[in-house]
mmCIF file of C-alpha atoms in Angstrom:
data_model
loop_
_atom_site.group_PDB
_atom_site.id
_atom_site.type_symbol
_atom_site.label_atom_id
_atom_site.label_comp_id
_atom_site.label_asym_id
_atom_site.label_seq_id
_atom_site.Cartn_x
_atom_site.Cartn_y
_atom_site.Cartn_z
ATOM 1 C CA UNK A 1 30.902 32.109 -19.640
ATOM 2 C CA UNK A 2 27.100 31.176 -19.374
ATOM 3 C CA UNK A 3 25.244 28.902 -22.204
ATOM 4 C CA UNK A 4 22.480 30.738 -22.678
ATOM 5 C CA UNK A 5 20.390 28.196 -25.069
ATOM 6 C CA UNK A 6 17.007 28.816 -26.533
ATOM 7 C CA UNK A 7 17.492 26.941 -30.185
ATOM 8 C CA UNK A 8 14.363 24.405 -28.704
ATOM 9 C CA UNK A 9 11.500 27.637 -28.077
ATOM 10 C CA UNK A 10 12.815 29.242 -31.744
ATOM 11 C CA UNK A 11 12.917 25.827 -33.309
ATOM 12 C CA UNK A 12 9.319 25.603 -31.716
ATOM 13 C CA UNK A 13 7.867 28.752 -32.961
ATOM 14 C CA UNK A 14 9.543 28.343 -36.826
ATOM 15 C CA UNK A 15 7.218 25.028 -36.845
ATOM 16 C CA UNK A 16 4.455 26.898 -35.019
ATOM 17 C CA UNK A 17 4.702 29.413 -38.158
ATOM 18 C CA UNK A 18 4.876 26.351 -40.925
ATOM 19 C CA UNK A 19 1.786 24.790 -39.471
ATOM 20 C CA UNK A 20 -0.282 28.168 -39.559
ATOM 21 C CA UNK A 21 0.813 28.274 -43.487
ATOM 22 C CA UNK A 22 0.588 24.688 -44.274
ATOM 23 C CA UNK A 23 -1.734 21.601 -43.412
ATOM 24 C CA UNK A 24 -0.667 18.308 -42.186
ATOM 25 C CA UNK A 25 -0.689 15.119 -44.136
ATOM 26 C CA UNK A 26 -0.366 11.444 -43.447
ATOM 27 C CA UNK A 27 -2.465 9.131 -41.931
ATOM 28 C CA UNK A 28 -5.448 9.194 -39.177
ATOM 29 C CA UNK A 29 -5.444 7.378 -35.780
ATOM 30 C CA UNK A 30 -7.008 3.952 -36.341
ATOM 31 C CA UNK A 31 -7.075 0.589 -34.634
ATOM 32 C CA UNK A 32 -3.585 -1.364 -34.921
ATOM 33 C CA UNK A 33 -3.244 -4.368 -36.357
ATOM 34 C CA UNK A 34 -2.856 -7.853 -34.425
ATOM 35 C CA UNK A 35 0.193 -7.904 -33.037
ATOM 36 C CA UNK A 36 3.055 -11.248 -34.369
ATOM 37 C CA UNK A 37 6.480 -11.637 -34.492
ATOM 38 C CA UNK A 38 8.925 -10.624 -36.339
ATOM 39 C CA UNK A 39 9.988 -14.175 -37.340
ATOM 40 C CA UNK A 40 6.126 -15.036 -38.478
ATOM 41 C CA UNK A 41 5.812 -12.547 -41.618
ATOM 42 C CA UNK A 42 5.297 -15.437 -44.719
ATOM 43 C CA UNK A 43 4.686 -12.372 -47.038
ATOM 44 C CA UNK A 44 7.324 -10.355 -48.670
ATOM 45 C CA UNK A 45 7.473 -7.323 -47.026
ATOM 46 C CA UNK A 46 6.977 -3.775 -49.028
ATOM 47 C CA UNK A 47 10.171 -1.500 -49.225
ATOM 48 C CA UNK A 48 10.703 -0.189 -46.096
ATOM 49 C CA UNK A 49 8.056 -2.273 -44.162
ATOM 50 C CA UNK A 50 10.637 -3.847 -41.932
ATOM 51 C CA UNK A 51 12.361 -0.400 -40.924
ATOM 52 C CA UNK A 52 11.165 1.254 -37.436
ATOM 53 C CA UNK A 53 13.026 4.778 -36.725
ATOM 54 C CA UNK A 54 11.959 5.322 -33.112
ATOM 55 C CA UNK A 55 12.462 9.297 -32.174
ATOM 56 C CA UNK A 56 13.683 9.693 -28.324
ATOM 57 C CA UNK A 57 15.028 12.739 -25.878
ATOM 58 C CA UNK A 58 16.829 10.121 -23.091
ATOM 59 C CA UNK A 59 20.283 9.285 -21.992
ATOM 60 C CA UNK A 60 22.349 7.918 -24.800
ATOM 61 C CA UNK A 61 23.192 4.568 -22.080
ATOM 62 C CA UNK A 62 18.970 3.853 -22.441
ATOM 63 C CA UNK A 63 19.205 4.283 -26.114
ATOM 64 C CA UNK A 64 22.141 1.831 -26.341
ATOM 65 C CA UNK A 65 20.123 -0.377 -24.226
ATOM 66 C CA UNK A 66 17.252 0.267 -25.677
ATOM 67 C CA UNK A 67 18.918 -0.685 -29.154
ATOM 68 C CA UNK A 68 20.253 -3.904 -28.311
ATOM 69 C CA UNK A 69 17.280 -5.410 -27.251
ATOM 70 C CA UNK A 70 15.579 -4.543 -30.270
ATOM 71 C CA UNK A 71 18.377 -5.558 -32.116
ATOM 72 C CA UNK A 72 18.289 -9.199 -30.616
ATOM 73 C CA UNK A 73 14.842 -9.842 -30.615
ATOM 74 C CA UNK A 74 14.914 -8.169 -34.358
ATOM 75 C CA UNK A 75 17.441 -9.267 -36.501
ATOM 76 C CA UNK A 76 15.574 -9.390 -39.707
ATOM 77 C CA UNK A 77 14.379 -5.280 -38.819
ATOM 78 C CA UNK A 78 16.525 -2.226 -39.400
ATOM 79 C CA UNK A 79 15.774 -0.286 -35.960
ATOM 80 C CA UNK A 80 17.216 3.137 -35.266
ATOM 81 C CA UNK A 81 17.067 5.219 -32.293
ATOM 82 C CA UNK A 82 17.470 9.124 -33.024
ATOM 83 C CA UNK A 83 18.101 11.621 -30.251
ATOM 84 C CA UNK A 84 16.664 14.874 -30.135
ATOM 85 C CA UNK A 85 16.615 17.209 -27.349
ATOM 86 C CA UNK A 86 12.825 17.732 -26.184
ATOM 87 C CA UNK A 87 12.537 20.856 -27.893
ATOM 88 C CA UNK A 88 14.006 19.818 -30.528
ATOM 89 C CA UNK A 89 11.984 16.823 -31.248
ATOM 90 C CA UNK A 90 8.857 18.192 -30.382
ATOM 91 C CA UNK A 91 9.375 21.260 -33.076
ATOM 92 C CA UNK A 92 10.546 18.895 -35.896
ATOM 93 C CA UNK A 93 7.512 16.623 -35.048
ATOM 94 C CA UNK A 94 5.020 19.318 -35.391
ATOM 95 C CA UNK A 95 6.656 20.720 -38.621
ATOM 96 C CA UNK A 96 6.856 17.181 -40.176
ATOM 97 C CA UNK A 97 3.132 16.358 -39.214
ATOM 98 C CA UNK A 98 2.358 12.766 -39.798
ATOM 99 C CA UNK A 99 4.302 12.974 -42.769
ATOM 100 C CA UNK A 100 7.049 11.788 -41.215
ATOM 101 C CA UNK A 101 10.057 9.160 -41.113
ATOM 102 C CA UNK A 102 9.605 9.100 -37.668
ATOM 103 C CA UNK A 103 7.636 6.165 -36.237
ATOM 104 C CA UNK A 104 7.767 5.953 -32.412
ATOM 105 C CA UNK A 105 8.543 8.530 -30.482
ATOM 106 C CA UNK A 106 9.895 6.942 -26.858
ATOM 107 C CA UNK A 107 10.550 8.378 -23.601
ATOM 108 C CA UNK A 108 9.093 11.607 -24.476
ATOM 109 C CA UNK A 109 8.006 14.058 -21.496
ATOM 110 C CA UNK A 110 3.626 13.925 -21.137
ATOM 111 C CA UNK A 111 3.415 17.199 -21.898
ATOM 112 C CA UNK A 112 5.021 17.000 -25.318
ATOM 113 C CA UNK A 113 3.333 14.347 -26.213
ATOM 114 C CA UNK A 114 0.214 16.308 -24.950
ATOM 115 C CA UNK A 115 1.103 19.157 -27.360
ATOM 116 C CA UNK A 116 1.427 16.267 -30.561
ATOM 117 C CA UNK A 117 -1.420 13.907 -29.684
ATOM 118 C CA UNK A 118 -3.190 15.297 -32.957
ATOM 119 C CA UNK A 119 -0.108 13.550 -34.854
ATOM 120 C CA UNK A 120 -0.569 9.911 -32.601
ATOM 121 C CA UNK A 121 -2.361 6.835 -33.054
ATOM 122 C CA UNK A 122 -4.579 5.277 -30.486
ATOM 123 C CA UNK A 123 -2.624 2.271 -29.126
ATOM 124 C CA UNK A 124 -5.368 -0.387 -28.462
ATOM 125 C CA UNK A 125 -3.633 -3.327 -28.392
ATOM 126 C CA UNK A 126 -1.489 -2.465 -25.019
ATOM 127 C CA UNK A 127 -3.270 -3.277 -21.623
ATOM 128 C CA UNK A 128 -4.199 0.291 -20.366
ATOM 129 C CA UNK A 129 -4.935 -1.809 -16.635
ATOM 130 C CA UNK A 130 -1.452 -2.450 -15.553
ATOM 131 C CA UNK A 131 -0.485 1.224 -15.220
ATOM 132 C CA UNK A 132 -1.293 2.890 -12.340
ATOM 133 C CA UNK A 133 -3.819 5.783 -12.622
ATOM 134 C CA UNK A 134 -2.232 8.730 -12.540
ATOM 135 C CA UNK A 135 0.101 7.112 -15.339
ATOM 136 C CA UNK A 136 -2.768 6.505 -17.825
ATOM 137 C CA UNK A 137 -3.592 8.262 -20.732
ATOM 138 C CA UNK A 138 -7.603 8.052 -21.378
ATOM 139 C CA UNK A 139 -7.427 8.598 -25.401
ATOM 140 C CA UNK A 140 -4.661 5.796 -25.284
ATOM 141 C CA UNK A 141 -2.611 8.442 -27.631
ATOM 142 C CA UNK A 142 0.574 7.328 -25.603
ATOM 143 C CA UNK A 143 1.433 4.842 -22.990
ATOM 144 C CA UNK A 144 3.842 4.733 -19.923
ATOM 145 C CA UNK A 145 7.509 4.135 -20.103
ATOM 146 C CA UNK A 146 8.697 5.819 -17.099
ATOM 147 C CA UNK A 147 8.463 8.365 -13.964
ATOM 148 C CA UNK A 148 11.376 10.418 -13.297
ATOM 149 C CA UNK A 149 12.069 13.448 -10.607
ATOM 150 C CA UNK A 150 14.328 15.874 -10.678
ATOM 151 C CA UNK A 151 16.227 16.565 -7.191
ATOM 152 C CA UNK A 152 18.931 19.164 -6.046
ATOM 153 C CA UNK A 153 22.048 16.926 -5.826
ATOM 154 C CA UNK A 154 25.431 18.695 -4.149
ATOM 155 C CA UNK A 155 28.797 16.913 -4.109
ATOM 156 C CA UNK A 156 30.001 16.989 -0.870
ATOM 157 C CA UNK A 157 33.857 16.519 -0.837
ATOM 158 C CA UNK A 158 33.912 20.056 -2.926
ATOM 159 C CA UNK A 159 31.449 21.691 -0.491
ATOM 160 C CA UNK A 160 33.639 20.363 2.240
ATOM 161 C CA UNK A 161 36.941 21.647 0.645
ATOM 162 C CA UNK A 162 35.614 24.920 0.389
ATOM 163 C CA UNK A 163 34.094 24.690 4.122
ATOM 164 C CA UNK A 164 30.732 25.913 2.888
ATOM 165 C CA UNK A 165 27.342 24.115 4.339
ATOM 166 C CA UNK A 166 25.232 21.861 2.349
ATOM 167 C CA UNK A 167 22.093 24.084 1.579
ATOM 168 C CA UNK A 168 18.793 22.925 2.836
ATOM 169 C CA UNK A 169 16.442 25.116 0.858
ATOM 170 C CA UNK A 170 16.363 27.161 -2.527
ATOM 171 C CA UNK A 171 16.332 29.871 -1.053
ATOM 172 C CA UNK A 172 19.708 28.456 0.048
ATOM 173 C CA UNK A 173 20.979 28.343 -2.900
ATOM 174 C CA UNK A 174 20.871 32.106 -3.385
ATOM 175 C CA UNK A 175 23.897 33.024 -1.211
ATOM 176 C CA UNK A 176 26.809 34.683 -2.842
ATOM 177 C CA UNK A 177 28.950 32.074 -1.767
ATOM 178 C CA UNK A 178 27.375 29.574 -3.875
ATOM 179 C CA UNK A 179 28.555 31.529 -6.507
ATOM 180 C CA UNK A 180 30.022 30.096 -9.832
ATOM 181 C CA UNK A 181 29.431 26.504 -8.049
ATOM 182 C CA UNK A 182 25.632 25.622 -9.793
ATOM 183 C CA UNK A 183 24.672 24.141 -12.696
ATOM 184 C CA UNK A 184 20.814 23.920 -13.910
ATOM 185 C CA UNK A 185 19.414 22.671 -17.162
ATOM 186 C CA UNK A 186 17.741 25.120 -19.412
ATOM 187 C CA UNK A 187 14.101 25.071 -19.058
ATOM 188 C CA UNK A 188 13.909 25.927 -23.106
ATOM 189 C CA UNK A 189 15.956 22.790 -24.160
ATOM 190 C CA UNK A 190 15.696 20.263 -21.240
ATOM 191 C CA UNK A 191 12.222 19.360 -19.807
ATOM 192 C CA UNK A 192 13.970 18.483 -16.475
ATOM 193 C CA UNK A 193 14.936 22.308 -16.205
ATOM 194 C CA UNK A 194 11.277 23.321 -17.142
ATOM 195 C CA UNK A 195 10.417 20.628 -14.202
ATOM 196 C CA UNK A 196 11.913 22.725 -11.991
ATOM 197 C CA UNK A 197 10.652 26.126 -13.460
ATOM 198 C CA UNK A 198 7.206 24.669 -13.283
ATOM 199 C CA UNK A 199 7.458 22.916 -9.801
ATOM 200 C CA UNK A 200 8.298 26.288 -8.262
ATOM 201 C CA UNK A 201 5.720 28.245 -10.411
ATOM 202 C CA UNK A 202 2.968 25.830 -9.002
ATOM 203 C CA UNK A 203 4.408 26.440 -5.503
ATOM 204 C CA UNK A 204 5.055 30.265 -5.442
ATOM 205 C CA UNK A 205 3.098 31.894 -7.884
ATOM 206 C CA UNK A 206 4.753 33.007 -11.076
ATOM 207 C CA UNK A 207 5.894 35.921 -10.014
ATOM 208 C CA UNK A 208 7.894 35.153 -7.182
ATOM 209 C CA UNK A 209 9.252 31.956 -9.112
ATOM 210 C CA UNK A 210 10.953 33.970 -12.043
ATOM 211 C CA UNK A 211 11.758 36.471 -9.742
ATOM 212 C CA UNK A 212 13.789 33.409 -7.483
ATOM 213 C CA UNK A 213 15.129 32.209 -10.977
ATOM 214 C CA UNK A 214 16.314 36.240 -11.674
ATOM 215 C CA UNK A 215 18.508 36.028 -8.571
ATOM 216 C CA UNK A 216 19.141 32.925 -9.195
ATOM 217 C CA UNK A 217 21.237 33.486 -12.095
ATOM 218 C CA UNK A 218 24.093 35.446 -10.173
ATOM 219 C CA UNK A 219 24.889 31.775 -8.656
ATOM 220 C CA UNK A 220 24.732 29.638 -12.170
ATOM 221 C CA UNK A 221 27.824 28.201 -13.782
ATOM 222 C CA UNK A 222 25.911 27.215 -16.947
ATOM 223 C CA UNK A 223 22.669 26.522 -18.203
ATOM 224 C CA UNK A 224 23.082 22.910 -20.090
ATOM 225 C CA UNK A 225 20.932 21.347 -22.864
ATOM 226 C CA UNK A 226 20.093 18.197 -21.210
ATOM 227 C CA UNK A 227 18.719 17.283 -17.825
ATOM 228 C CA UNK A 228 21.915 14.886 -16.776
ATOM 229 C CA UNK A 229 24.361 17.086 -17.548
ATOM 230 C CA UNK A 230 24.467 19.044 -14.252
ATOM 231 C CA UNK A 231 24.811 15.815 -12.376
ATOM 232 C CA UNK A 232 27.456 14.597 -14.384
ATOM 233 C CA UNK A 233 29.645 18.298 -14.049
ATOM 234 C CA UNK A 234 28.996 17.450 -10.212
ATOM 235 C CA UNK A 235 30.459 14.101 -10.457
ATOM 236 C CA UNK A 236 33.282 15.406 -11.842
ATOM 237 C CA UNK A 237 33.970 18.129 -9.812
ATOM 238 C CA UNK A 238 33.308 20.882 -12.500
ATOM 239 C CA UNK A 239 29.980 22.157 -10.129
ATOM 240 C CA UNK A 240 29.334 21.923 -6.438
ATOM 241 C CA UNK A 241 25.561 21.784 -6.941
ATOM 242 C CA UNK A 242 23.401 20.325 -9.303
ATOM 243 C CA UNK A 243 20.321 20.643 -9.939
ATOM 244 C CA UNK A 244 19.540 17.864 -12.062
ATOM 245 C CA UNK A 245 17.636 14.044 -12.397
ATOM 246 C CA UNK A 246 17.378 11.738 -9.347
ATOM 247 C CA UNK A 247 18.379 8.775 -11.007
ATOM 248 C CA UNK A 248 21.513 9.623 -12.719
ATOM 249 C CA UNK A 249 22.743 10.902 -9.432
ATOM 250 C CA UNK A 250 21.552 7.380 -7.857
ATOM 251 C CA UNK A 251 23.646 6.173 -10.920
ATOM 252 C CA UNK A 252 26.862 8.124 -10.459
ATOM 253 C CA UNK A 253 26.322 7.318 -6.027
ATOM 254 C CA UNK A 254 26.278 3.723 -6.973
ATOM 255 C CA UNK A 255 29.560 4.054 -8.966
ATOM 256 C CA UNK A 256 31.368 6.186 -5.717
ATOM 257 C CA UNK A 257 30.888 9.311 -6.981
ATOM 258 C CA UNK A 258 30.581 12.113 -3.753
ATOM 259 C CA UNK A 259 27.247 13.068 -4.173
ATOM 260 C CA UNK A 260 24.317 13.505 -1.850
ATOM 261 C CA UNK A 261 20.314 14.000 -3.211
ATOM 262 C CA UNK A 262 18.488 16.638 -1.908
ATOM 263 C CA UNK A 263 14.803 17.104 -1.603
ATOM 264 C CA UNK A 264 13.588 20.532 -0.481
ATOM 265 C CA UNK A 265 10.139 21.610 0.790
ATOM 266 C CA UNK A 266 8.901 22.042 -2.422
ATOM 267 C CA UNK A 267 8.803 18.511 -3.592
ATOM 268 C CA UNK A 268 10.750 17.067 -6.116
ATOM 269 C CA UNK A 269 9.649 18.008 -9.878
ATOM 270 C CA UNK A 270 8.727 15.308 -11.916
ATOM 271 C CA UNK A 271 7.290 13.954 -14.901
ATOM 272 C CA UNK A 272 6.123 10.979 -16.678
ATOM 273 C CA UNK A 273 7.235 9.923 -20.036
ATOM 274 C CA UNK A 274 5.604 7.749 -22.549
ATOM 275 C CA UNK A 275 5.509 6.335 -26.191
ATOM 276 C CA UNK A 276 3.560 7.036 -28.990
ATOM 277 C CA UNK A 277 3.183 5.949 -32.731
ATOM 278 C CA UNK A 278 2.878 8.558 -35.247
ATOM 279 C CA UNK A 279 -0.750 8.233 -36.825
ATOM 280 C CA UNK A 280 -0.875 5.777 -39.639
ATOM 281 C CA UNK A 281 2.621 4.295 -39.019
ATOM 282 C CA UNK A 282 0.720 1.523 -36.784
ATOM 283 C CA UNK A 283 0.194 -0.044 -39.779
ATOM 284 C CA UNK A 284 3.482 -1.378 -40.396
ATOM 285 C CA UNK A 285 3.381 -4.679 -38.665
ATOM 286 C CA UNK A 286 7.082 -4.160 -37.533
ATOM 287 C CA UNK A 287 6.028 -0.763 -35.474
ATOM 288 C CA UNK A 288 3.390 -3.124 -34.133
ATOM 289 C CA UNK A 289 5.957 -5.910 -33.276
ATOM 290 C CA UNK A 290 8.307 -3.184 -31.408
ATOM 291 C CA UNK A 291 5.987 -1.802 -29.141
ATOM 292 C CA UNK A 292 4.182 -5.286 -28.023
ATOM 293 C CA UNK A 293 7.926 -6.426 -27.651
ATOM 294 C CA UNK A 294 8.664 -3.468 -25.221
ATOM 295 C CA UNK A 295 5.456 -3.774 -23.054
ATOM 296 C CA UNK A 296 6.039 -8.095 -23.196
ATOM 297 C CA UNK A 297 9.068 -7.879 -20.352
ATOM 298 C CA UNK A 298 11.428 -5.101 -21.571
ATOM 299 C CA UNK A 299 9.432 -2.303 -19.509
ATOM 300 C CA UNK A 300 9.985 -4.555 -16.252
ATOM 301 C CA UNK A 301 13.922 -4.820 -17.191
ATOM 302 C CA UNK A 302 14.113 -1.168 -18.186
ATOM 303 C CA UNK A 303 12.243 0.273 -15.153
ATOM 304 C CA UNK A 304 13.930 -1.939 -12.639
ATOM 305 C CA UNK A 305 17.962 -1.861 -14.081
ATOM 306 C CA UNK A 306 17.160 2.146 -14.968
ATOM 307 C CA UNK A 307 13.958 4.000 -13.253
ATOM 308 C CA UNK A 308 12.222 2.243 -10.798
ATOM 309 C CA UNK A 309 10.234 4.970 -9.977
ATOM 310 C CA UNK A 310 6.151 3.360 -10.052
ATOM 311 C CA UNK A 311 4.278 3.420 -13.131
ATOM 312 C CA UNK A 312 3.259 -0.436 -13.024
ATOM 313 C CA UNK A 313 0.777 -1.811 -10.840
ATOM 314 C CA UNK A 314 2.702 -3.843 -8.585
ATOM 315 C CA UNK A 315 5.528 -2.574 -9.618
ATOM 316 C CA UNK A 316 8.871 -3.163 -6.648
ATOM 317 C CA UNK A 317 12.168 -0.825 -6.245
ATOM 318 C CA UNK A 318 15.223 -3.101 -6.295
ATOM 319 C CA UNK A 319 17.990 -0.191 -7.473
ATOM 320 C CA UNK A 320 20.386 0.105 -4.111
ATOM 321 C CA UNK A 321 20.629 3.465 -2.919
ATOM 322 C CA UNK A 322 17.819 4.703 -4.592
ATOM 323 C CA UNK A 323 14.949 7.117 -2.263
ATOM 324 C CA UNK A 324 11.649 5.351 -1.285
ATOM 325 C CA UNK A 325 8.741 7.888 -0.887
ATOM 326 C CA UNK A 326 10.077 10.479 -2.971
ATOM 327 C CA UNK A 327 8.292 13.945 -1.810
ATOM 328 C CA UNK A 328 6.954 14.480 -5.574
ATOM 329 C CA UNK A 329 6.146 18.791 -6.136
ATOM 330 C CA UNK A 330 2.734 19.910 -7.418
ATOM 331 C CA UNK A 331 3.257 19.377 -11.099
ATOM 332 C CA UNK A 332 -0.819 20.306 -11.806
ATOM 333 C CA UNK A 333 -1.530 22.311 -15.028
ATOM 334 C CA UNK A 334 1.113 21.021 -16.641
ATOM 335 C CA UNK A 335 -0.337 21.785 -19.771
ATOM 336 C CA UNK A 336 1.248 22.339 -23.554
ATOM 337 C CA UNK A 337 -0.212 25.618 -23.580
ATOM 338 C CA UNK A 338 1.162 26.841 -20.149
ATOM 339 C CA UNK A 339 4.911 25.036 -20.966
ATOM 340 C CA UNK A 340 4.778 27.012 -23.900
ATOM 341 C CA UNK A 341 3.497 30.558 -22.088
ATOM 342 C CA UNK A 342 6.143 29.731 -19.290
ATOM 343 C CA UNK A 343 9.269 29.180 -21.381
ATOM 344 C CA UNK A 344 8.048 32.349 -23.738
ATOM 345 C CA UNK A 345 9.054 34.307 -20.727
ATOM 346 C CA UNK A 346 12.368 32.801 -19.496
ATOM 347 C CA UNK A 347 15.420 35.198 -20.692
ATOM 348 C CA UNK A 348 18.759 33.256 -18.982
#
């Protein structure tokens, strides 16, 4: 039976209705405080001062990652990393305002963080100059943490059992005898499935992109909630074809899973993801100590063990296996406003 999810776009519009009744409160964006660390506070700190809750959508292997760093470099700070789906986080965000026990919000999709810049800080005290340009936000409301695509990823031993051909377009991917074998995220609870709503929007015209998506459906296993499941079902033989993020299949290739990536004439869908701090929570010292920790040498560890893909000036690709020149999709427009028009419309 299909998952048919849309908890994130109701969750969305329940806030949407809360903000239109109530104002926000909390703090407003200001200039941070000089960063020190965490070993240098003399002063007793307030209740709670040394606590940093740090809201995040990604893979539960970059939050445990994520989390012992932190943890090591902190021991004297009580750090947690909450998941939320994008949606999810995004709506309870927007509810909460800056009134908030949220923090930092990390690895979050641009255009969610886009849609919540009113509830960010301005991060001055982070070098803007050693992102590349198209990575840089201007109002400094969030800064860089990754790149990822998303890629159309088959596994080939159940292809080859079943004696059907690897497809080599999306239109491909429409033949009855694909049927029952795909997986997709669901654009309303994963921004990797809007990626690849939006990427074929951009290169068809809306029309003919939900209309694709339509027949589309006759073909899908199951919609899931997050962007790595598909690849994962793939690994494991539940799905044939996955449509799904580049560098978990890299991940699961690198471990001997059957897999092969696939990048079709469209381009690859992508998006960059960044980190913010909720307005007037940069003036907790220990927010301030996280994030200067992170963009000291974590964000060269992080990109090159997890996504290498460029948001660093300079930046090198070391992961084995993983593509060079990635044939990226139009992702233009990629506004709040048009996410949120796009999704209203999707109905699988």
């Amino acid at each position: 039976m299909k998952k048919r999810t849309q908890t994130a776009m109701i969750a969305l519009s329940a806030a949407l209705l809360v903000l239109s009744g109530c104002g926000q409160t909390g703090g407003s964006a200001g200039s941070a405080p000089a960063a020190s660390s965490a070993a240098s506070s003399a002063a007793a700190p307030a209740e709670g001062a040394n606590k940093v809750i740090i809201y995040t959508p990604t893979e539960d292997y970059l939050i445990e990652y994520m989390q012992q760093r932190l943890d090591e470099q902190f021991p004297d700070y009580d750090i947690s990393l909450e998941y939320y789906h994008s949606g999810d986080l995004a709506a309870k965000l927007l509810a909460e305002g800056t009134d908030t026990a949220c923090d930092i919000v990390f690895d979050c999709e641009y255009g969610y963080l886009q849609m919540l810049s009113d509830n960010f800080a301005e991060i001055g005290f982070i070098d803007n100059s050693q992102f590349v340009p198209d990575m840089q936000d201007p109002a400094r409301k969030y800064m860089p943490v990754d790149r990822y695509s998303g890629s159309v990823i088959v596994n080939t031993q159940i292809l080859q059992e079943k004696g059907l051909p690897i497809p080599e377009s999306y239109q491909d991917l429409l033949d009855p005898m694909y049927q029952g074998l795909i997986e997709m995220p669901d654009p309303t609870a994963s921004s990797t499935g809007y990626l690849f709503l939006k990427s074929l929007v951009n290169a068809w015209g809306e029309d003919e992109a939900f209309a694709y998506f339509d027949k589309l459906d006759a073909n899908i296993l199951q919609y899931t909630g997050g962007g790595s499941a598909p690849v994962k079902d793939a690994a494991s033989g539940e799905c044939a074809i996955a449509l799904s993020l580049t560098f978990k299949a890299v991940d699961l290739i690198n471990e001997g899973a059957p897999l092969q990536i696939l990048f079709f004439e469209e381009g690859a869908p992508y998006t960059p993801a960044g980190l913010s701090i909720v307005s007037g929570h940069e003036q907790k010292q220990a927010v301030v100590d996280v994030v200067n920790y992170f963009y000291s040498d974590v964000i060269d560890d992080y990109l090159s063990t997890y996504l290498p893909e460029q948001i660093k000036v300079g930046q090198v690709n070391t992961t084995p296996g993983y593509p060079t020149d990635i044939p990226y999709a139009d992702m233009s427009d990629n506004t709040p406003d048009v996410k949120e028009a796009l999704l209203a419309k999707w109905d699988h």
